[in-house]
mmCIF file of C-alpha atoms and ligand atoms in Angstrom:
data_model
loop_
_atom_site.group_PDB
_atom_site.id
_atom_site.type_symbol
_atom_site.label_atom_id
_atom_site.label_comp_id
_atom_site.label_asym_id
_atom_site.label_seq_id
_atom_site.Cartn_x
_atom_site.Cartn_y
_atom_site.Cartn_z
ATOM 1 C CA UNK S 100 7.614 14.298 -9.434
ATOM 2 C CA UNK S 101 10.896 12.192 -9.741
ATOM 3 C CA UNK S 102 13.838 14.113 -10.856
ATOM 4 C CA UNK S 103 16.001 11.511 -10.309
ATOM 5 C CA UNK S 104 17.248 8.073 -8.395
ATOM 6 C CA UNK S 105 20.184 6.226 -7.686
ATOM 7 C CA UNK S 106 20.055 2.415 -6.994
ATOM 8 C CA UNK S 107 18.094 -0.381 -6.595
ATOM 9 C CA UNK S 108 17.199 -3.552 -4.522
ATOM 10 C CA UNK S 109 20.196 -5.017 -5.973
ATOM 11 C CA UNK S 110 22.533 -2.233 -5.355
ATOM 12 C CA UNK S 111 21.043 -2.950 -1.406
ATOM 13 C CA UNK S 112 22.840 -6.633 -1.786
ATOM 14 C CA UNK S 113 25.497 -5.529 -2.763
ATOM 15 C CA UNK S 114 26.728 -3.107 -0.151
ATOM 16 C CA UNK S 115 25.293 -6.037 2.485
ATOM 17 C CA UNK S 116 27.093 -8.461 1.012
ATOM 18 C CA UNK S 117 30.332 -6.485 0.739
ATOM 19 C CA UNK S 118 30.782 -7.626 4.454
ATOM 20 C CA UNK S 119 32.138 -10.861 3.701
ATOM 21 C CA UNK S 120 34.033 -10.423 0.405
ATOM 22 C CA UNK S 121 31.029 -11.142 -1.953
ATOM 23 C CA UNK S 122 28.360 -8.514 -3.638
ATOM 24 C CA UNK S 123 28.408 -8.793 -7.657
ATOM 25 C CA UNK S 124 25.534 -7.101 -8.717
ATOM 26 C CA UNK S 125 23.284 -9.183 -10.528
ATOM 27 C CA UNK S 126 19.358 -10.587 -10.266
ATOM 28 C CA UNK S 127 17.544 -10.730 -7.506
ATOM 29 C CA UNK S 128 17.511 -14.566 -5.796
ATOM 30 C CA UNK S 129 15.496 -15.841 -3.118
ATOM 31 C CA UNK S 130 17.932 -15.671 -0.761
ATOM 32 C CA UNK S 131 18.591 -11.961 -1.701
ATOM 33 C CA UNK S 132 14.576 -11.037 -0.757
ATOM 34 C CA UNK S 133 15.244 -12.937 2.410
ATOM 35 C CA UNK S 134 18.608 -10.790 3.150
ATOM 36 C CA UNK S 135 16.542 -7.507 2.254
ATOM 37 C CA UNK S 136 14.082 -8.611 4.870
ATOM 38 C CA UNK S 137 16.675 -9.641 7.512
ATOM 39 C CA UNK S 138 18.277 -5.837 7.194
ATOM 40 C CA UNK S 139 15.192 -4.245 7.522
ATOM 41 C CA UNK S 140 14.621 -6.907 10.530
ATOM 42 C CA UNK S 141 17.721 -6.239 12.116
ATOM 43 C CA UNK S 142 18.067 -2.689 11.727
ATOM 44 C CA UNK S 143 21.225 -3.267 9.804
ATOM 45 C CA UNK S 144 20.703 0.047 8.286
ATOM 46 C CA UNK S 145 23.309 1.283 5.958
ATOM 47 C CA UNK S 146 23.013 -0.974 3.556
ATOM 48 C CA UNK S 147 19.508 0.306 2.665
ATOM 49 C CA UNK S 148 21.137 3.777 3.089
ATOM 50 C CA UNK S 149 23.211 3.021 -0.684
ATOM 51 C CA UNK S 150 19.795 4.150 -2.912
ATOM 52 C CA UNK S 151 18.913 7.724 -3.173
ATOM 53 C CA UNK S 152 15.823 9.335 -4.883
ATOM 54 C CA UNK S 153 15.761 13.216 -5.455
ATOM 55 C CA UNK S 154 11.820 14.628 -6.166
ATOM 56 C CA UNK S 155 10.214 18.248 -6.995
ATOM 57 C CA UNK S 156 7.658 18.839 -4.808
ATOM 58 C CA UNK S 157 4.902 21.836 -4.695
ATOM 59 C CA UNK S 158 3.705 21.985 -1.337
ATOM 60 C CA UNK S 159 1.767 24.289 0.824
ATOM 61 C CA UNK S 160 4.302 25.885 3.354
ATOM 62 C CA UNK S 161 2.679 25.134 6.375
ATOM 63 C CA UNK S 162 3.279 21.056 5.092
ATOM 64 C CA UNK S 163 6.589 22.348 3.938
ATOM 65 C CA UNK S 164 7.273 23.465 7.843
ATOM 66 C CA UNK S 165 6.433 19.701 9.073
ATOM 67 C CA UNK S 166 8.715 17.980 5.941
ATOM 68 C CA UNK S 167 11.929 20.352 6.720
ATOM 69 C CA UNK S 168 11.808 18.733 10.222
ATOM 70 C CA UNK S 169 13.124 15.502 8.386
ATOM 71 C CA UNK S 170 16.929 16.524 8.588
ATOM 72 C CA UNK S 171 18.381 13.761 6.761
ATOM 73 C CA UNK S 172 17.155 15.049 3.575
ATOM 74 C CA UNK S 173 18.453 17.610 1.605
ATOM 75 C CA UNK S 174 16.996 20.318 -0.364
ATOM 76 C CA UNK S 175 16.704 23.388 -2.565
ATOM 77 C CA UNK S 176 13.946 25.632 -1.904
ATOM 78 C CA UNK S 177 12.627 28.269 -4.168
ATOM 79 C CA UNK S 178 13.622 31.723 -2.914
ATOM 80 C CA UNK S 179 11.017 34.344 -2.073
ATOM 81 C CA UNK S 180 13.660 36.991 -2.156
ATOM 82 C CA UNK S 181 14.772 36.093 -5.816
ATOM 83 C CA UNK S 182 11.439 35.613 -7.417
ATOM 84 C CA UNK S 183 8.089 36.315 -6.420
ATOM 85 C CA UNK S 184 5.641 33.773 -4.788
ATOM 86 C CA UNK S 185 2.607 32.487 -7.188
ATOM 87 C CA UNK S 186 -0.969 33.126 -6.273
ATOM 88 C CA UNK S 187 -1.111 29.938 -5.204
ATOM 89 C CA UNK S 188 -3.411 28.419 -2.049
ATOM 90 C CA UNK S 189 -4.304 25.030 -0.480
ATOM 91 C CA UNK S 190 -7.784 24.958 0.299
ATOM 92 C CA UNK S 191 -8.901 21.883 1.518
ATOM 93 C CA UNK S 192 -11.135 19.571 0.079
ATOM 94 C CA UNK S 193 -14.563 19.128 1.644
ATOM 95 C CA UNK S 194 -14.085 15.417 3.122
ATOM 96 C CA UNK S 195 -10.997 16.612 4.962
ATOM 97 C CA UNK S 196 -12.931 19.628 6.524
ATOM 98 C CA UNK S 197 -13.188 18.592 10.247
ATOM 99 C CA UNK S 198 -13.576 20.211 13.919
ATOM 100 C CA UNK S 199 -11.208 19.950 16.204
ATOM 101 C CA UNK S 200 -10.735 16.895 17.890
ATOM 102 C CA UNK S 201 -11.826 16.691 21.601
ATOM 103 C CA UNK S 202 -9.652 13.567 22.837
ATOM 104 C CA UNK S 203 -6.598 14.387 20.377
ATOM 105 C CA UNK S 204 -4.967 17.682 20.919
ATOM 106 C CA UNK S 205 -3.329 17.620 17.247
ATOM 107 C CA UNK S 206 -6.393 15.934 15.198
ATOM 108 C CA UNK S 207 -9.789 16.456 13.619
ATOM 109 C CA UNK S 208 -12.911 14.781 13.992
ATOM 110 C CA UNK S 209 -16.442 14.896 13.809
ATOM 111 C CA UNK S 210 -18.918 16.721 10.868
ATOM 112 C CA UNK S 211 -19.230 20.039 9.731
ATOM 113 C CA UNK S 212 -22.136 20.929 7.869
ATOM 114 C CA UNK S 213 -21.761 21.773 3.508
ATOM 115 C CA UNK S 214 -22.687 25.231 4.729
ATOM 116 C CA UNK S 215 -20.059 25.184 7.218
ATOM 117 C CA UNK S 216 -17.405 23.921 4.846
ATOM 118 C CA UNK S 217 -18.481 26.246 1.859
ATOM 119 C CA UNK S 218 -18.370 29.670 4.309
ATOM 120 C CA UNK S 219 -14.909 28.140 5.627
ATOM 121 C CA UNK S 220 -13.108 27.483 2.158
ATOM 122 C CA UNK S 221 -14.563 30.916 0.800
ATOM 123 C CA UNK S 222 -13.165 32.338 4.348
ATOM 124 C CA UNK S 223 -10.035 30.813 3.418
ATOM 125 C CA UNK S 224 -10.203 32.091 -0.383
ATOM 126 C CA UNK S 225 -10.555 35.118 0.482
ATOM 127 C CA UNK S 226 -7.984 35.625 3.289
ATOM 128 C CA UNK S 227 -5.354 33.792 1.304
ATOM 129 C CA UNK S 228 -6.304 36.249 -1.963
ATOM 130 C CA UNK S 229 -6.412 39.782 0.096
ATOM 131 C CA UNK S 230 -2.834 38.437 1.940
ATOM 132 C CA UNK S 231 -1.422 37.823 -2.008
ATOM 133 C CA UNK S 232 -2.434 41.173 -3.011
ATOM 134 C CA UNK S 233 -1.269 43.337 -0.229
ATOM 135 C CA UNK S 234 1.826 41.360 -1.035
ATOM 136 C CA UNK S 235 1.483 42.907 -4.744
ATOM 137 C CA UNK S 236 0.748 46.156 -3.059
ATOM 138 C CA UNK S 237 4.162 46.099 -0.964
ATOM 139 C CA UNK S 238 6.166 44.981 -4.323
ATOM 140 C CA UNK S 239 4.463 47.514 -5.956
ATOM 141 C CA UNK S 240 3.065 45.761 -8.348
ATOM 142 C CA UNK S 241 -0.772 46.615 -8.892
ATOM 143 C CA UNK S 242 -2.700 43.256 -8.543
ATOM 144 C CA UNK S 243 -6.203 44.564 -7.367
ATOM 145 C CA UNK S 244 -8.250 43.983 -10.501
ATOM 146 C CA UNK S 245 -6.875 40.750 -10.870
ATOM 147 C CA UNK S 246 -8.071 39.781 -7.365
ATOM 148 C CA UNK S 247 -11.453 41.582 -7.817
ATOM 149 C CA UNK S 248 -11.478 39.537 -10.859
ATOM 150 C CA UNK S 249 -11.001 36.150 -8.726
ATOM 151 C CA UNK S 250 -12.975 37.592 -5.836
ATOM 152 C CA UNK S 251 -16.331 38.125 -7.718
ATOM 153 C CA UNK S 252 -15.538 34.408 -9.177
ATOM 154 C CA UNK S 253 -15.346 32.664 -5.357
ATOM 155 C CA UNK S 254 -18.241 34.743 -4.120
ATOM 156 C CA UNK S 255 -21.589 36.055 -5.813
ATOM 157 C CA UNK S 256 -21.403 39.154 -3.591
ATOM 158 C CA UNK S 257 -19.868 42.166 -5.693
ATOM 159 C CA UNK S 258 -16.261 43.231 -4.400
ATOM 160 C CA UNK S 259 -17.340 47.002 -3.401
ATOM 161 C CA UNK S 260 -19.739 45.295 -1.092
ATOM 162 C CA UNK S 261 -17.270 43.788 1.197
ATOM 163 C CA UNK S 262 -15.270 46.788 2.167
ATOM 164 C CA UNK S 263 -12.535 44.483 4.708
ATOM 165 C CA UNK S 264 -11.065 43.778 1.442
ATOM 166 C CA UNK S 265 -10.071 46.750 0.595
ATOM 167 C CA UNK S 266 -6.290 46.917 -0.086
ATOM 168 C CA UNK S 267 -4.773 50.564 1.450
ATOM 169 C CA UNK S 268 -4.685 52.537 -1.526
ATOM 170 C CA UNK S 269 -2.334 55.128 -0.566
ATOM 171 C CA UNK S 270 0.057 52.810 -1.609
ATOM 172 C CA UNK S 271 -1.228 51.729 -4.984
ATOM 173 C CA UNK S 272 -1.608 55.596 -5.729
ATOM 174 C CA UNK S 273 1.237 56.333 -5.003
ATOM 175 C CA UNK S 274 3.652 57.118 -7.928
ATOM 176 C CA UNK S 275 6.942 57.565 -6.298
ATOM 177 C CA UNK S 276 6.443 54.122 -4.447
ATOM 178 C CA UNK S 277 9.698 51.988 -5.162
ATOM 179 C CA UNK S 278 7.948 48.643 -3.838
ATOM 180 C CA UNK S 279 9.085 47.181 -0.871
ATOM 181 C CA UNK S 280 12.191 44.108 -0.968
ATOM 182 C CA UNK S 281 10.390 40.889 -1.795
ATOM 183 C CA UNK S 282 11.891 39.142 1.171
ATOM 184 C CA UNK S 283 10.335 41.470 3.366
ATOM 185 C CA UNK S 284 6.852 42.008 1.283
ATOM 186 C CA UNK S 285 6.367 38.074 1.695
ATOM 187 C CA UNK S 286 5.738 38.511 5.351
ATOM 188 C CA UNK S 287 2.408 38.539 5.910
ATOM 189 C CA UNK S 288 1.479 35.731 3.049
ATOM 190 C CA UNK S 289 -0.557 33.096 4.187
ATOM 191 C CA UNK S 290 0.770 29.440 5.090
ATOM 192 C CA UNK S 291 -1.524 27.800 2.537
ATOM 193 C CA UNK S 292 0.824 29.650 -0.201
ATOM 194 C CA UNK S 293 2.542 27.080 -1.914
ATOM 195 C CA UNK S 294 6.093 26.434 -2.335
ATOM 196 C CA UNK S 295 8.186 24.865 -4.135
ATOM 197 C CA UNK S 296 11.451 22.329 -3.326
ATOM 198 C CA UNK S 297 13.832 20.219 -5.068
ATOM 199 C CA UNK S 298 13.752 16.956 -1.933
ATOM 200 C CA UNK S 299 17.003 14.414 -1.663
ATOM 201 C CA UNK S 300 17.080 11.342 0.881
ATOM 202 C CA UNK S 301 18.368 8.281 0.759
ATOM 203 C CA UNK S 302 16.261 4.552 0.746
ATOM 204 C CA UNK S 303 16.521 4.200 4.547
ATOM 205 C CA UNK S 304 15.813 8.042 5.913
ATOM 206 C CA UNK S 305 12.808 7.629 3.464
ATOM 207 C CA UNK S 306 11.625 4.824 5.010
ATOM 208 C CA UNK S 307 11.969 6.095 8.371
ATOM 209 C CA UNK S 308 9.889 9.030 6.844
ATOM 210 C CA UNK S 309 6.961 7.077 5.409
ATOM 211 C CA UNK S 310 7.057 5.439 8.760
ATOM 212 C CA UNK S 311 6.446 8.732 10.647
ATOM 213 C CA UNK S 312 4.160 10.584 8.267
ATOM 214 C CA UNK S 313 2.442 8.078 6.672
ATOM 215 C CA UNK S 314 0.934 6.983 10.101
ATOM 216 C CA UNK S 315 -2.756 7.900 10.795
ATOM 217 C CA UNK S 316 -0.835 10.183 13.954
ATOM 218 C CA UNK S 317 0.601 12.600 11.239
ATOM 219 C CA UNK S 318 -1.544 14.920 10.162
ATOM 220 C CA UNK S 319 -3.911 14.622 6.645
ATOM 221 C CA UNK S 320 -1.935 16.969 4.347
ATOM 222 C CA UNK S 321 1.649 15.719 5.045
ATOM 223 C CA UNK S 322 0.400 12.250 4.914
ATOM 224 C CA UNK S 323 -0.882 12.869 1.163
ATOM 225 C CA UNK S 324 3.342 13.463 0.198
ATOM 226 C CA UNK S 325 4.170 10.615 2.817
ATOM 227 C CA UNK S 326 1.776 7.923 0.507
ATOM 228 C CA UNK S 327 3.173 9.004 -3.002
ATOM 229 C CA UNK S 328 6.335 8.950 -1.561
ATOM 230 C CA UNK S 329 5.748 5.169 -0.779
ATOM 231 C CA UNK S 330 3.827 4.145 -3.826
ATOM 232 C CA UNK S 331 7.530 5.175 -5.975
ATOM 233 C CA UNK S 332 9.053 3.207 -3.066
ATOM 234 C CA UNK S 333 6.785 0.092 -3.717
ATOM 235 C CA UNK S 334 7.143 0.361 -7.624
ATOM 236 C CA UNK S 335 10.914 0.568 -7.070
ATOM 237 C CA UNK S 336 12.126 -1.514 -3.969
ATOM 238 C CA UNK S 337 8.839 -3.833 -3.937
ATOM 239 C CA UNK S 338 10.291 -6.476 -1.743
ATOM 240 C CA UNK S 339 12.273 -4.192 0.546
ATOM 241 C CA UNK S 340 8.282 -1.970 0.913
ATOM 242 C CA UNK S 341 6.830 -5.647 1.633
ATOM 243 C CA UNK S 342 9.498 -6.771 4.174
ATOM 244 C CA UNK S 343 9.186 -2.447 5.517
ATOM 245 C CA UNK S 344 5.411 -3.328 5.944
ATOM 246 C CA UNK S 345 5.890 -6.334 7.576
ATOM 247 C CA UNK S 346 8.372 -5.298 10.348
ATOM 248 C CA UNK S 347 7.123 -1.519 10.512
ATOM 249 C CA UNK S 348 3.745 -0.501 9.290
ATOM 250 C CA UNK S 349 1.926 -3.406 10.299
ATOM 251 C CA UNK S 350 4.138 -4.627 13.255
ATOM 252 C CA UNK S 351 3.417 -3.898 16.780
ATOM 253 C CA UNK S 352 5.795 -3.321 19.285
ATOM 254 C CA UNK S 353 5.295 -5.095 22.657
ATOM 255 C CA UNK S 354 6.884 -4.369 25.517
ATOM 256 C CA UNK S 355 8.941 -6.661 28.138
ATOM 257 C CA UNK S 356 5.750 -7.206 30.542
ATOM 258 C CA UNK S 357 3.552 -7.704 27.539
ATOM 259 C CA UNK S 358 6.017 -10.240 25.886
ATOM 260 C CA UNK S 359 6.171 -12.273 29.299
ATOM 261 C CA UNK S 360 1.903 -12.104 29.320
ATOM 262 C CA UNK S 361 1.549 -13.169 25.999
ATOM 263 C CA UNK S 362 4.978 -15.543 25.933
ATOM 264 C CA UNK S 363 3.010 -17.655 28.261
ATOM 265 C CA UNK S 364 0.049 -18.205 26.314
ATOM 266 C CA UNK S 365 1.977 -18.830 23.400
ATOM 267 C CA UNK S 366 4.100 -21.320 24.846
ATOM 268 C CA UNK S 367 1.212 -23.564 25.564
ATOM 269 C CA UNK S 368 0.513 -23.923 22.300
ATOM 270 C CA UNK S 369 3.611 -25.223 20.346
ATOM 271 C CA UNK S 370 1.786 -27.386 17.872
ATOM 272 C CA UNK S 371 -0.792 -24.527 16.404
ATOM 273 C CA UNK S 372 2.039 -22.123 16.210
ATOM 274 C CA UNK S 373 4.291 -24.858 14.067
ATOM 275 C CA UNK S 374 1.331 -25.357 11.958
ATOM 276 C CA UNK S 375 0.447 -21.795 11.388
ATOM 277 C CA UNK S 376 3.932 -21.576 10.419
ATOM 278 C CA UNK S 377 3.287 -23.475 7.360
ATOM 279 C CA UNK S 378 0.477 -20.994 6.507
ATOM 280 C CA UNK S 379 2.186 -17.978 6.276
ATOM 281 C CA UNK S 380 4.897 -18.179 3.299
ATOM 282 C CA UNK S 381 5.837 -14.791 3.472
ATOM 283 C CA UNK S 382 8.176 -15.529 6.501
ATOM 284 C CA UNK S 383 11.551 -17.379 5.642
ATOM 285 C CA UNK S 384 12.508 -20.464 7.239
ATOM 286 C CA UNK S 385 15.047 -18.072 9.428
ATOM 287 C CA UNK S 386 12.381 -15.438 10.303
ATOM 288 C CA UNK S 387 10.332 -18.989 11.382
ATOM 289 C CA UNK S 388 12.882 -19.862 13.476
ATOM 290 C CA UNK S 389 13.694 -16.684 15.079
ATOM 291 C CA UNK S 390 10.202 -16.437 16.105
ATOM 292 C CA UNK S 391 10.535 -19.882 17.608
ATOM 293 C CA UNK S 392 13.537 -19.040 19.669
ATOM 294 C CA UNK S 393 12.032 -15.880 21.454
ATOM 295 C CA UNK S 394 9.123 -17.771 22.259
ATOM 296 C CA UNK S 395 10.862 -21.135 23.633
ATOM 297 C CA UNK S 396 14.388 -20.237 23.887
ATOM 298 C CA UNK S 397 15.131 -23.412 21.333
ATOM 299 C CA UNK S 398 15.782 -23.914 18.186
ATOM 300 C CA UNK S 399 13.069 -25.187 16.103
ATOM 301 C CA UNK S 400 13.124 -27.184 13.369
ATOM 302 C CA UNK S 401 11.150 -26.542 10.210
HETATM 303 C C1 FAD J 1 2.760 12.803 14.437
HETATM 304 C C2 FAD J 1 3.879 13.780 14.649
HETATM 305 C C3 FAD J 1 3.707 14.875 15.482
HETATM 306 C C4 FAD J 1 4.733 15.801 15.687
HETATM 307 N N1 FAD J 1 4.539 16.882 16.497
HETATM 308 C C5 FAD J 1 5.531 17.771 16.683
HETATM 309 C C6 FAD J 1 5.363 18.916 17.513
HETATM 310 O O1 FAD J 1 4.299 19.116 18.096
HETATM 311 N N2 FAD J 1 6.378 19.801 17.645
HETATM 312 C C7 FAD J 1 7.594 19.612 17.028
HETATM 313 O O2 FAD J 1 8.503 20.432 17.186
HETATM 314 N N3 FAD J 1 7.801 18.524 16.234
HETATM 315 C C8 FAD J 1 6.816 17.610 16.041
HETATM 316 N N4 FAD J 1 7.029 16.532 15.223
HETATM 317 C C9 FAD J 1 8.324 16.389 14.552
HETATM 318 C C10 FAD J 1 9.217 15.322 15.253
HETATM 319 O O3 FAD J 1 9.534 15.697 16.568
HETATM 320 C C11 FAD J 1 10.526 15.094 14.445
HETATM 321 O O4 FAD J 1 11.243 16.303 14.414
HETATM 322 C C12 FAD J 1 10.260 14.655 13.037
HETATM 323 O O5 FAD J 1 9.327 13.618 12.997
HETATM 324 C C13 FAD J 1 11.569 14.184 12.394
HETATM 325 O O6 FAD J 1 11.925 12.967 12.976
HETATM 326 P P1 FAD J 1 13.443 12.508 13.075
HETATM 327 O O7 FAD J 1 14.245 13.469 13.879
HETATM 328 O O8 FAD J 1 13.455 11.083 13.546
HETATM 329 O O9 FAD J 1 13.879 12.536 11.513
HETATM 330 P P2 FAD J 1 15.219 13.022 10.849
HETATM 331 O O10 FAD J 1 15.519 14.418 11.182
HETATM 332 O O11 FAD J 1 15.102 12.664 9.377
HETATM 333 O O12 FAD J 1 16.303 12.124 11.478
HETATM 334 C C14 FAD J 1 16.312 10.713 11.243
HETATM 335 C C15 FAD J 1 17.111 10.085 12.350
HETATM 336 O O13 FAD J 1 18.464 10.520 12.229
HETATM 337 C C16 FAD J 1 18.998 10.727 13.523
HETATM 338 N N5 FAD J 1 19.386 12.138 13.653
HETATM 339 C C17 FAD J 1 19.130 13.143 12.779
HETATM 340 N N6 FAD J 1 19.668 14.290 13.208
HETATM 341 C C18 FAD J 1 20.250 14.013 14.391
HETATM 342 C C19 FAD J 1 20.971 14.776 15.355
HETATM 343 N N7 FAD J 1 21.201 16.058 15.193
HETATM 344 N N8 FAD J 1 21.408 14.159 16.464
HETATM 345 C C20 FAD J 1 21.201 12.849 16.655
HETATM 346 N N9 FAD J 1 20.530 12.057 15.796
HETATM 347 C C21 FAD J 1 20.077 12.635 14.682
HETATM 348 C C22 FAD J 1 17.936 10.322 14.531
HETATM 349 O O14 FAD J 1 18.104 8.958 14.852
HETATM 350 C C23 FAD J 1 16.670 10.481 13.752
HETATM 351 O O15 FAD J 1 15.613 9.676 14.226
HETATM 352 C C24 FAD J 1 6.000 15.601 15.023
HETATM 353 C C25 FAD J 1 6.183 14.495 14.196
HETATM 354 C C26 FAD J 1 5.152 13.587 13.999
HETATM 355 C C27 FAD J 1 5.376 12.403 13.084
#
């Protein structure tokens, strides 16, 4: 959810255009989506560093581990030693319940059967539920009828019947017990316990964000905050997201012997390349011509 933003495409123009004296704000002209495009092109970063856009976000902590990695954002975390954790789990959905991958080290792949996935999210269910109420026990708070009440509710089999679950009662009994400090009763919680974060980052950090996690390399669960992320970005910035797309998500970067391979082929065929210019009228007449240059070293004329 967005708690709050700073900025906007405009706002972009005007820090770039502070370079040379000029940068009123005002609307948006065609020359203004080509400068947002030649920034993004060129790297010419700060700029597009100007916006910011602050979000609360629930998350499961294990995601929350992969996001905090992202160290130009700031944020606020909800504190498990001020306030207690909710019973709160990610279980995955059945469509995203995969094997492990045997050619990618960090990916899934391949079919589990509905058997499979229903014994593996009840596993899950109920390992994430006895973790939360020994984690009751430890506070010394008494949480076991509440979690017989949920157990019997994930799985037909009565409670008494499944004895691992049994919470130590010597604890529970106890009277005198003072419950144990919540930041040390957290401890053995499970990583699908959600937390909670108040996220900051500015336009450009973001982008570089979206760039990393929204890739089909990052994994499933992080990519589902990576995607929102960038549907606010394209409702906000939506010619900065087209020119990101362009020159990021759907660009490909070639190396040097690769250029000179396809280089050659390409400079056979001058004509077809002018003329597919005139097809594709997302590129500027600049981005035309830059293309021209690194392919013939000229300037072309169009
Ligand atoms: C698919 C995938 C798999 C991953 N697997 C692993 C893994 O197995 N193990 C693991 O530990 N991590 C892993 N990561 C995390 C990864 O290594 C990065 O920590 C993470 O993506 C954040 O990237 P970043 O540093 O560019 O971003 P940010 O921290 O947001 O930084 C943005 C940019 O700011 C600059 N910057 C920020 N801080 C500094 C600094 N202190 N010094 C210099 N420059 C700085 C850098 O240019 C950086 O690119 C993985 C990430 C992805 C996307």
């Amino acid at each position: 959810m967005v708690t709050d933003y700073m900025g906007d495409e405009a706002a972009i123009i005007e820090s770039a255009r502070i370079s040379y004296g000029g940068g009123n704000r005002r609307e948006l002209s065609k020359g203004d989506i080509g400068l947002l495009r030649y920034l993004i092109r060129h790297h010419h970063n700060t700029p597009i560093e100007s916006c910011e856009l602050k979000v609360r976000m629930e998350l499961p902590i294990f995601v929350a581990r992969q996001l905090v990695r992202h160290r130009t954002a700031s944020l606020n975390e909800v504190s498990a030693r001020y306030t207690e954790l909710q019973d709160k789990f990610y279980i995955p959905a059945d469509d995203v319940l995969q094997p492990q991958s045997q050619t990618n080290k960090q990916g899934r792949e391949g079919i589990l059967t509905p058997e499979q996935k229903h014994q593996i999210k009840l596993l899950l269910e109920i390992e994430s539920n006895r973790a939360y109420n020994n984690y009751q026990t430890l506070l010394g708070n008494n949480f076991s009828k509440e979690l017989n009440k949920r157990l019997q509710e994930v799985n037909t089999r009565p409670f008494d019947e499944r004895p691992q679950l049994k919470v130590p009662a010597s604890l529970q009994a106890d009277e005198n017990y003072p419950g144990l400090a919540r930041e040390l009763a957290r401890m053995g919680l499970t990583l699908n316990t959600y937390t909670q974060w108040i996220w900051k980052i500015d336009t450009h950090n973001l982008l570089h964000f979206i760039g990393l996690r929204s890739d089909p390399h990052a994994q499933y669960e992080i990519r589902v905050y990576s995607d929102k992320l960038c549907e606010i970005m394209q409702g906000w910035m939506p010619n900065l997201m087209s020119a990101f797309y362009d020159y990021k998500m759907d660009a490909v970067l070639v190396s040097g012997p690769e250029w000179e391979i396809l280089r050659k082929y390409l400079q056979d065929t001058p004509q077809g390349i002018a003329n597919d210019f005139s097809q594709c009228e997302r590129m500027s007449k600049r981005e035309r011509e830059e293309l021209w240059y690194k392919i013939f070293g000229t300037k072309g004329e169009f």
